[in-house]
Amino acid sequence: MTGLLEPKAIGTDLRRRDGALKVTGAARYAYEAPVDNAAYAHPVQATIGRGRVTSVDTAAAEALDGVIAVLTHENAERLASTEDAELAVLQSGDVAFRGQVIALVVAETSETARHAADLVTVHYDEQEHDCVLDPDGELYKPDKVNPAFETDTAVGDVAGAMASADVTVEQTYTTAMYHNNPLEPHATTALWQPAGDGGDLTLWDSTQGVHPARSTVAEVFGLAEDQVRVVCPYVGGGFGSKGTPHAHVILAAAAARAVPGRPVKLALTRPQMFALAGYRTPTIQRMQLAANRDGVLSAIAIDVVEQTSRIKEFAEQTGVPTRTMYRAPNRRTTHRLAALDVPVPSWMRAPGECPGMFGPEVAMDELAEALGIDPVELRIRNEPEVDPDTGHPFSSRNLVACLREGAARFGWDERDPRPGVRLRDGWLIGTGVASSVYPVHQMPQSTATIRCEDGRYVVEIGAADLGTGTWTTLAQIAADALAVPVADVQVCIGDTAYPMASVAGGSSGMITWGSAVVEAAHAFREKFGDDPADGDEAEGSVSENPMAERYAMYAFGAQFAEAHVNADTGEIRVPRLLGVFAAGRIVNPRTARSQFQGGMTMGLSMALHETSVMDPRFGHVVNHDLAEYHVATNADVADLQAHWLDEHDDKVNPMGVKGIGEIGIVGTAAAVANAVHHATGVRVRDLPITLDKLLPHLP
Amino acid sequence: MKPFAYQAPTTASDAVRQVADDPDAVFLGGGTNLVDHLKLGVARPGALVDVTSLTSAEITERDGGLLIGAGVRNSDLAADPRVRERYPLVAQALLSGASGQLRNMATTGGNPLQRTRCVYFQDVTTPCNKREPGSGCSAIGGYTRYHAILGASEHCVATHPSDLAVALTALDATVHLLGPDGERTVAFGQLHRLPGDRPDKDTVLDHGDLITAIGLPDLPMARRSTYRKVRDRASYAFALVSVAAAVDLDGDAIRDTRIAFGGVAHKPWCATRAEDALRGQTAGVDAFRAAAEAELADAAPLEGIDGGNAFKIPLLTRTLVAVLRELTGVNR
């Protein structure tokens, strides 16, 4: 690959181009799509954990003034494809989990739809359900883990190394069930216009990818892709839960097809989102570490148990980061799944890396303590020269630099390693560290066009902005690729009317869409030179990066946390959280800082607050709203700092970027857990860390 | 949500008559609890009778204490200089609850009448004796982290969520009522009830009784008072446990004390046993702990899918000790 783009607009902290629209309320979200005469849909959910609907009595609902239709499995349209069981809505009376949609009311107002949904009476043939993740229960080995990693890997003899090592750590760690909980609920406005060649479906959907959503919907309904348009200029957060269409998108489209010519709006309520919009599986991680007295690892192993739904597999790749982090001659990673009568799990910010860097990074802290070696130093001593998994060199790997820079900024060198000895004003004080990692993902397809209009450059690509800054950062990339001022670039995204773009997932957006924009810019200049005429247009697509076969490509980071634990009550506060990241070139420091800090806040939230409480008697998450499912609030976040190294990597892509949307959440929970241990001497291995787990051990 | 009528009478007595005459009508104050319940289908009234502007929104001097109109918003009550100086526990309790936006809406009369809180009560797909008498209690054997350890019954283990009510219980405030038969008062400690076999009834009020004001007594020791709320995040969370306390000290001797607990029972818990144990004692950590243990002698923690709530016993003990250390300045 030739040299990187010369950064002019790249690296400047431009304000968000969509900022004013958002703070003034002028930005329209999916539910606010500008349509006339909308009808409103509200789902009816199953109240059993498993079984069959024997009858649905819709008479009372249909009798209600303003009710247009009640769709059930008996009268709903037969879908062309039911291959994806999550999307095969209203196709049979089978109930696979509590909260599954078994009917849909369409009415003149949202209030009427909701009222009518309450009036639908359902009778069931109920069967016993199983919603408990039990590591000793029935488990199976999936063929692959998300998206296509080997399920198990093994090198050498872990058991032998454990038996002969100077020091070992063998512990089990657990992470909870988590729900993505974007502030904007999952919402779709759908319009079916039967005229034309078989009809057209327009979806204003809150999605992380308009083109992937279109493909899915077209397949489910048996439509040609050009019969479906998906529009989504703005997203109020997704965190992976809007990366694939869930049942409500199909429901909205089916409702629209039942009332042709009339737009239908459907927004999930917050409790509905806990059953219908994906979530992160709970994980059970058995860790083994073996080391000599100098802290050099001879073995590292992680055996993961997690859940999926009985009707659709999602295998979170929790063991995968352990394959790459540290050098050790003997290595093992495994994944086993329990298929349960639970809602369908899916992507949540850094699937794999986020939960999968909790157990290993706490285990490293336990090993450091057992050896009497500083935890920063222990990580440095186990830095690999090449990727332990593939044997390839790293395109760039600056974990050690992140650890050292973070330690210096945090004041780590003054740290007294003894746990539980610092009491100030009634609070026990401690500090902890953990590493972060996230792979460089480039999606195989994305295309951009660039057109000259009135002397300006219009860039079109169906990319998404989840609040991440795409409206702004793609303009910066285009400006530098065209060698023009960023003010001369207009970006158009979020619509399948623009060229095909991949999903905003795997922190791949800037890498993939940015590469397409750079290709389009090069094609444009090649074709039209530096003085183009109005209407000149060129197209470019991302192409496979040959370096990806020869190099391991990852972003790394180090996170430092200070924890205060109230000596009377066990209340936990984290007054300081500091991350240093090496993630290639940073396109926009302002939006990048927001990404890192958002990820770290979500990691803090995972450490202390978040847990979806599944009641096995009923089969649903009972704390299914934001009053009961706690996420970190402003008061929980104090001195939160994200820094980054100036990392030059000319192998990853022409911009030199690695993707930053997810790495901020990776390792945070371990850093906090390690800090809580340093504060109190109590090792909490099960998230979240709550005061009841500390109380019995406080003085 | 079931459709309902909205009525806006112009006097409090008209409002009382409208509710008293219609078993399906309820009062609407700030709506911060009722409106949630309407949306969830937990409350299904036929009519809402708006009383937000029908009672006083003033705080006035009365018999050495303060009379707080039922229409006073929580945010205004917490900011009142007289309340902050003479009853700091009231201001602290209010500011530890909800969010700024909710406190701007919530009223003094409505806050104590929040329904008890329980995820199963709020979920119409699960059995709940409070919502549907006789259907069973889902919390028993379920998610019990926020549930009772004192005064619960086999029919209900929910807790009362109001922070203000805990402070008012400690102060022994007075509830001024207007009912179909005229005005009367009830001691604040008598307002709420334990669930027994009627968990559907949170208070002793009759249908149509309207709180018009809350009276704070002339209580000098309340100047040395505090409200300590222990919760799972720094703000915007209900109490795991809370303590409202005031102390009257003579040197190191405890002349008198007022203590109430939140987050542990179906009602704000008046800790009379702890008060009795402390009265006349020399302030000291052992005496504080003994007082907590006396109050919690009958505590009955719940098992549950989340590990149960037995942690509340040591947590409340330690919190009361910490509060009394702070109020007395005695750390030994």
Short mmCIF file of C-alpha atoms in Angstrom, two decimals, chain A residues 47 98 111 114-115 118-119 271 427 566-571 573 608-609 611 613-618 620-636 690-692 695 698-699, chain B residues 1-3 39-41 44 117-120 122-127 137-143 145-146 228-238 240 305-306 311-312 314-315 318-319 322 325:
data_model
loop_
_atom_site.label_atom_id
_atom_site.label_comp_id
_atom_site.label_asym_id
_atom_site.label_seq_id
_atom_site.Cartn_x
_atom_site.Cartn_y
_atom_site.Cartn_z
CA THR A 47 -47.10 -14.33 28.28
CA ARG A 98 -41.92 -15.07 26.60
CA GLU A 111 -53.23 5.15 22.15
CA ARG A 114 -52.12 0.13 22.69
CA HIS A 115 -55.54 -0.07 24.28
CA ASP A 118 -54.65 -5.01 25.89
CA LEU A 119 -58.05 -6.31 24.76
CA PRO A 271 -40.05 -3.12 28.15
CA TRP A 427 -13.74 5.66 51.84
CA ASN A 566 -17.58 3.43 51.36
CA ALA A 567 -16.23 1.67 54.43
CA ASP A 568 -19.65 1.72 56.11
CA THR A 569 -22.01 0.84 53.30
CA GLY A 570 -19.90 -0.70 50.53
CA GLU A 571 -21.15 1.85 48.00
CA ARG A 573 -17.82 5.17 43.18
CA LEU A 608 -21.12 -1.51 38.58
CA HIS A 609 -24.70 -1.36 37.39
CA THR A 611 -27.70 -6.64 34.77
CA VAL A 613 -32.58 -10.02 35.75
CA MET A 614 -34.12 -13.05 34.04
CA ASP A 615 -36.83 -14.58 36.21
CA PRO A 616 -36.66 -18.26 35.36
CA ARG A 617 -40.19 -18.90 36.63
CA PHE A 618 -41.67 -16.62 33.97
CA HIS A 620 -38.52 -12.78 30.97
CA VAL A 621 -36.33 -9.97 32.19
CA VAL A 622 -38.25 -8.43 35.07
CA ASN A 623 -36.24 -5.21 35.50
CA HIS A 624 -37.24 -4.20 31.98
CA ASP A 625 -37.18 -0.42 32.15
CA LEU A 626 -34.59 2.28 32.78
CA ALA A 627 -35.71 2.82 36.37
CA GLU A 628 -34.83 -0.77 37.26
CA TYR A 629 -32.15 -1.63 34.67
CA HIS A 630 -29.47 0.77 35.83
CA VAL A 631 -27.08 2.38 33.42
CA ALA A 632 -24.46 4.82 34.61
CA THR A 633 -25.86 8.33 34.95
CA ASN A 634 -23.98 11.64 34.96
CA ALA A 635 -23.49 11.42 38.71
CA ASP A 636 -21.70 8.07 38.32
CA THR A 690 -22.52 -4.31 43.94
CA LEU A 691 -22.25 -3.35 47.57
CA ASP A 692 -23.76 -6.60 48.86
CA LEU A 695 -20.28 -5.81 52.71
CA LEU A 698 -15.60 -4.72 55.09
CA PRO A 699 -14.03 -3.80 58.44
CA MET B 1 -53.85 2.30 28.18
CA LYS B 2 -57.52 2.42 29.01
CA PRO B 3 -59.20 5.69 28.02
CA LYS B 39 -49.37 3.62 30.61
CA LEU B 40 -48.43 0.25 32.07
CA GLY B 41 -52.05 -0.70 32.67
CA ARG B 44 -57.07 1.73 35.11
CA ARG B 117 -42.78 -0.33 44.25
CA CYS B 118 -42.16 -3.81 42.87
CA VAL B 119 -41.28 -4.97 39.36
CA TYR B 120 -44.07 -7.54 39.46
CA GLN B 122 -45.66 -2.90 37.53
CA ASP B 123 -45.83 -5.83 35.11
CA VAL B 124 -49.44 -6.76 34.36
CA THR B 125 -48.35 -10.13 32.94
CA THR B 126 -47.28 -11.45 36.34
CA PRO B 127 -49.47 -12.27 39.36
CA CYS B 137 -47.19 -12.65 45.06
CA SER B 138 -44.55 -13.04 42.33
CA ALA B 139 -41.87 -11.24 44.29
CA ILE B 140 -41.66 -14.01 46.86
CA GLY B 141 -39.02 -16.29 45.39
CA GLY B 142 -38.34 -13.76 42.63
CA TYR B 143 -36.30 -10.58 42.29
CA ARG B 145 -33.25 -6.81 45.93
CA TYR B 146 -35.53 -3.84 46.54
CA ARG B 228 -28.86 9.03 54.27
CA LYS B 229 -29.88 7.06 51.22
CA VAL B 230 -27.88 4.00 50.14
CA ARG B 231 -28.46 2.94 46.56
CA ASP B 232 -27.01 1.09 43.61
CA ARG B 233 -25.91 4.16 41.69
CA ALA B 234 -25.05 7.70 42.65
CA SER B 235 -28.37 9.21 41.64
CA TYR B 236 -31.72 8.33 40.15
CA ALA B 237 -32.20 5.06 41.99
CA PHE B 238 -34.53 3.89 44.71
CA LEU B 240 -31.74 -0.18 49.06
CA ILE B 305 -33.35 -15.35 42.20
CA ASP B 306 -30.82 -12.57 42.69
CA PHE B 311 -27.65 -8.03 52.94
CA LYS B 312 -30.06 -5.29 53.98
CA PRO B 314 -25.99 -5.57 57.96
CA LEU B 315 -26.32 -2.71 55.48
CA ARG B 318 -23.98 -0.11 59.38
CA THR B 319 -25.84 2.81 57.83
CA ALA B 322 -22.73 5.81 60.40
CA ARG B 325 -21.79 8.86 64.32
#
